[in-house]
XYZ file of C-alpha atoms in Angstrom:
318
model
C -0.019 -0.146 0.297
C 1.211 3.778 -0.926
C 2.441 5.746 1.911
C -0.099 8.592 2.536
C 0.534 11.773 4.505
C -1.055 14.241 6.968
C -0.116 18.345 6.995
C -0.580 19.956 10.373
C -1.167 24.034 10.125
C -0.623 26.291 12.974
C -2.483 29.765 12.143
C -1.490 32.304 13.986
C -2.067 36.172 14.065
C 1.582 36.999 12.517
C 2.329 33.435 10.788
C 1.397 30.326 9.187
C 3.214 27.202 9.848
C 2.857 24.028 7.959
C 4.064 20.503 8.470
C 4.164 17.534 6.594
C 3.942 14.311 8.463
C 3.774 10.460 7.697
C 1.324 7.956 8.891
C 2.936 7.806 12.438
C 3.125 11.745 12.768
C 6.631 11.952 12.143
C 7.608 15.189 10.968
C 9.357 15.139 7.430
C 9.486 18.587 6.185
C 7.872 22.003 7.206
C 6.910 25.246 5.391
C 6.274 28.937 6.834
C 4.528 32.324 5.687
C 3.232 35.384 7.233
C -0.330 35.749 7.781
C -2.227 38.693 6.133
C -5.135 39.405 8.431
C -6.739 41.661 5.721
C -7.599 38.693 3.542
C -11.209 37.044 3.369
C -11.495 34.046 4.658
C -12.274 32.601 1.194
C -8.849 34.626 -0.221
C -6.745 33.307 2.818
C -7.615 29.563 2.212
C -6.696 30.055 -1.466
C -3.215 31.195 -0.442
C -3.029 28.090 2.449
C -3.695 25.985 -0.374
C -1.221 27.477 -2.472
C 1.556 26.694 0.680
C 0.306 23.205 0.827
C 1.067 22.599 -2.905
C 4.284 24.144 -2.468
C 5.374 21.939 0.600
C 3.892 18.813 -1.213
C 5.905 19.789 -4.557
C 9.093 20.228 -2.287
C 8.710 16.186 -1.363
C 7.710 15.069 -4.443
C 4.195 14.725 -3.522
C 0.806 15.616 -4.831
C -2.838 16.368 -3.095
C -3.691 12.636 -3.962
C -1.213 12.010 -1.465
C -2.772 13.329 1.620
C -5.144 11.420 4.151
C -5.932 14.755 5.238
C -5.111 18.270 6.636
C -5.703 19.722 10.350
C -5.389 23.023 11.096
C -5.267 24.718 14.298
C -6.519 28.635 14.958
C -6.152 31.079 18.320
C -10.190 30.995 17.833
C -13.056 29.920 19.609
C -14.290 26.854 17.680
C -17.282 24.750 16.657
C -15.622 21.482 16.533
C -18.582 19.179 15.777
C -19.641 21.600 12.859
C -16.235 22.829 11.858
C -17.064 26.598 12.520
C -14.824 29.250 13.861
C -17.172 31.314 16.573
C -15.142 33.896 17.390
C -11.103 34.815 16.983
C -9.325 38.206 17.873
C -6.407 37.751 15.662
C -8.431 37.245 12.718
C -11.549 39.616 13.055
C -12.853 38.322 9.249
C -13.404 34.962 10.388
C -15.989 34.768 12.635
C -18.852 32.453 11.864
C -16.893 30.770 9.046
C -17.531 27.561 8.239
C -13.577 26.784 7.882
C -13.798 23.007 7.753
C -16.780 22.810 4.668
C -14.407 25.609 2.695
C -11.278 24.181 2.936
C -12.049 20.530 2.662
C -13.871 21.761 -0.783
C -10.764 23.480 -1.669
C -8.198 20.936 -1.212
C -10.144 18.126 -2.149
C -9.032 16.253 1.219
C -10.517 15.551 4.896
C -9.896 18.825 6.630
C -10.092 18.800 10.846
C -9.838 22.417 12.668
C -9.654 22.993 16.512
C -8.823 25.785 18.630
C -4.831 26.310 19.055
C -4.883 25.323 22.555
C -6.512 22.134 22.235
C -4.198 20.791 19.326
C -1.000 21.572 22.146
C -2.484 19.504 24.533
C -3.404 16.609 21.944
C 0.371 16.730 21.016
C 1.733 16.931 24.278
C -0.266 14.082 25.481
C 0.387 11.763 22.401
C 4.013 13.026 21.850
C 5.559 15.163 24.379
C 5.462 15.583 28.493
C 2.205 13.954 28.932
C 2.863 10.735 26.729
C 1.015 7.813 28.801
C -1.250 10.075 30.818
C -4.469 9.067 31.116
C -5.475 12.532 32.199
C -3.484 15.976 31.665
C -4.250 19.361 31.791
C -2.178 21.425 29.641
C -1.476 25.269 30.128
C -0.107 27.693 27.805
C 1.317 31.134 29.240
C 2.844 33.772 26.702
C 0.848 36.413 25.236
C -2.581 34.925 26.690
C -3.223 32.027 28.901
C -5.176 29.199 27.717
C -5.260 25.268 27.963
C -6.537 21.876 26.761
C -8.392 19.447 28.857
C -7.272 15.851 28.396
C -9.984 13.079 30.733
C -9.893 9.565 29.741
C -6.957 10.286 26.660
C -9.455 12.328 25.220
C -9.610 16.271 24.634
C -12.532 17.853 26.439
C -14.032 20.598 24.622
C -17.070 21.225 26.675
C -20.759 22.283 26.113
C -19.992 24.796 23.354
C -16.250 24.078 22.648
C -14.658 26.584 24.763
C -13.203 24.410 27.874
C -9.764 25.237 28.504
C -10.078 29.020 28.863
C -8.157 29.150 31.969
C -6.720 32.691 31.533
C -10.276 34.080 32.263
C -10.067 32.395 35.666
C -10.535 35.249 38.153
C -8.185 35.004 40.893
C -8.495 38.637 42.663
C -10.961 41.584 42.757
C -7.669 43.730 41.866
C -5.615 44.169 38.735
C -5.582 45.403 35.345
C -8.420 45.457 33.077
C -8.748 41.915 31.120
C -10.002 42.237 27.485
C -12.925 40.341 28.353
C -13.753 43.291 30.455
C -13.192 41.886 33.869
C -10.412 42.675 36.570
C -8.200 39.840 38.485
C -8.493 37.350 35.267
C -5.302 35.295 35.580
C -4.115 36.321 32.068
C -4.497 40.329 33.272
C -2.169 39.471 35.796
C 0.626 36.697 34.720
C 0.749 36.894 30.765
C 3.647 38.095 29.424
C 2.552 41.466 28.185
C 1.404 42.058 32.133
C 4.383 40.830 33.596
C 6.374 43.452 31.490
C 3.671 46.073 32.113
C 4.535 45.273 36.029
C 7.846 45.296 35.517
C 7.783 48.340 33.742
C 5.786 50.326 36.260
C 8.212 49.109 38.971
C 11.270 50.791 37.304
C 9.061 54.104 36.582
C 8.368 54.430 40.617
C 12.429 54.161 40.852
C 13.341 50.743 41.616
C 16.552 49.700 41.312
C 17.343 47.051 39.015
C 19.976 46.312 36.364
C 16.639 46.070 33.570
C 16.930 49.757 33.242
C 20.394 49.464 31.535
C 19.538 46.693 29.602
C 17.125 48.592 27.186
C 17.312 51.875 25.959
C 13.429 52.656 25.968
C 11.504 50.504 28.659
C 8.901 49.835 26.115
C 11.692 47.520 24.432
C 11.582 45.300 27.633
C 10.819 41.621 27.462
C 10.556 38.409 29.067
C 13.747 37.241 28.385
C 15.462 40.649 29.631
C 13.742 39.680 33.071
C 14.856 36.310 33.026
C 18.653 37.337 31.993
C 18.281 39.758 34.952
C 17.416 37.163 37.094
C 19.956 34.953 36.269
C 22.649 37.395 37.675
C 20.656 38.050 40.498
C 18.779 41.491 40.141
C 16.174 41.670 42.715
C 13.278 43.413 40.830
C 13.486 40.369 38.266
C 13.652 37.704 40.801
C 10.619 39.469 42.636
C 8.901 39.654 39.468
C 9.363 36.062 38.459
C 8.503 34.989 42.331
C 5.246 36.819 41.727
C 4.167 35.353 38.398
C 4.833 31.862 40.239
C 2.555 32.927 43.478
C -0.149 34.020 40.801
C -0.010 30.520 38.719
C 0.253 28.884 42.005
C -2.998 29.898 42.456
C -4.437 29.276 39.110
C -2.746 25.760 39.184
C -4.352 24.889 42.859
C -7.599 25.938 41.446
C -7.474 23.584 38.792
C -6.375 20.999 40.804
C -9.483 21.370 43.186
C -11.574 21.245 39.994
C -10.479 18.572 38.007
C -7.950 16.037 40.375
C -5.983 15.572 37.415
C -2.443 14.533 38.547
C -0.527 15.831 35.409
C -0.011 19.639 34.339
C 2.047 20.488 31.376
C 3.091 24.037 31.178
C 4.161 25.840 27.938
C 4.433 29.086 26.225
C 7.098 31.601 26.239
C 6.709 32.691 30.156
C 7.228 29.062 30.938
C 11.206 29.759 29.529
C 11.312 31.314 32.498
C 12.603 28.014 33.569
C 13.140 26.337 37.178
C 13.094 29.330 39.342
C 9.303 29.751 37.895
C 8.418 26.297 37.938
C 9.751 25.887 41.481
C 7.946 28.656 42.635
C 4.384 28.275 41.477
C 4.820 24.315 42.634
C 5.518 25.432 46.164
C 2.488 27.872 46.142
C 0.421 25.085 44.791
C 0.791 22.770 47.221
C 0.795 25.167 50.209
C -2.436 25.778 48.705
C -4.098 22.512 47.842
C -3.078 21.052 50.828
C -2.537 17.133 48.990
C -0.778 14.844 50.193
C 2.456 13.428 49.416
C 0.643 9.681 48.771
C -1.249 11.507 45.890
C 1.687 13.064 44.071
C 0.982 15.650 41.312
C 3.171 16.399 38.650
C 3.714 20.100 37.094
C 6.187 19.738 34.149
C 7.245 21.837 31.385
C 5.852 21.050 27.935
C 8.636 19.345 25.414
C 7.551 19.659 21.853
C 8.568 23.845 21.391
C 7.571 25.494 18.757
C 6.065 22.438 16.689
C 3.533 21.993 19.375
C 0.949 23.514 16.736
C 1.650 21.745 13.424
C 2.535 17.870 15.657
C -1.048 18.445 17.343
C -2.599 20.097 14.124
C -1.820 16.866 12.105
C -2.910 14.322 15.292
C -6.233 15.576 14.672
C -6.291 13.414 11.872
C -5.565 10.633 14.326
C -8.519 11.149 16.683
């Protein structure tokens, strides 16, 4: 029997990433392009078909060699019907029947899902959650989101919005979240809010090497904070500890709700590394008061930037 292939697509607000995979979900080749959010959905899907043809041609393949295409979108997805319900990164895509349109254009089976669900599937099948029956995946970057694995299957909820952990309210204070509420964990511990908090502390006069690391505080990044903490800068250390405490509260709440004993944490903020993980583990254990007879693991994700294309391709295996 001739080999058949899958393609996984990670659709972001600024880039499109494509991966070509064999039946065992081994990555064979990849292709990247810029996202043009000004395009109408029909136009962008045509462009994505062209990108797929390029990836196939680069590997001496054609569309008839495909078993299917999976695509991850930064969106609220109606998985069963293949609709994007809402998305902030691609404002023209609300209420678009992407699965139907894309499948008709390509002539192959297409599956779509939320990017956090797709990442959870990837880490569960091939990464830090491999072999675990139940798992929570949490991504902490520009926003905070996640995916829920129960009995080896992704749990999407009644309306496809399960795993929106970033809108868990853990305080009645703090910055205003994009959803309109105050106190969402995403408005306190996501990458942009960590940077905003640090910048405000510097503007208040806190002494820190961070002031000398950038010419303009608007250029401050989480990498600067990590580098400063690594050489003992107290403000940077305090910022990471504060972030760890906030995330520890979220993890404790999630554990009380789901009673799941394996958490996988990804996203750019997780690159703060061991100091962050140690801090939120400490806070989590203090709040959850779990017995050491019932271990709970909070571990870093391992699939890196390929998690989206791997998980998207794995949609075809579900």
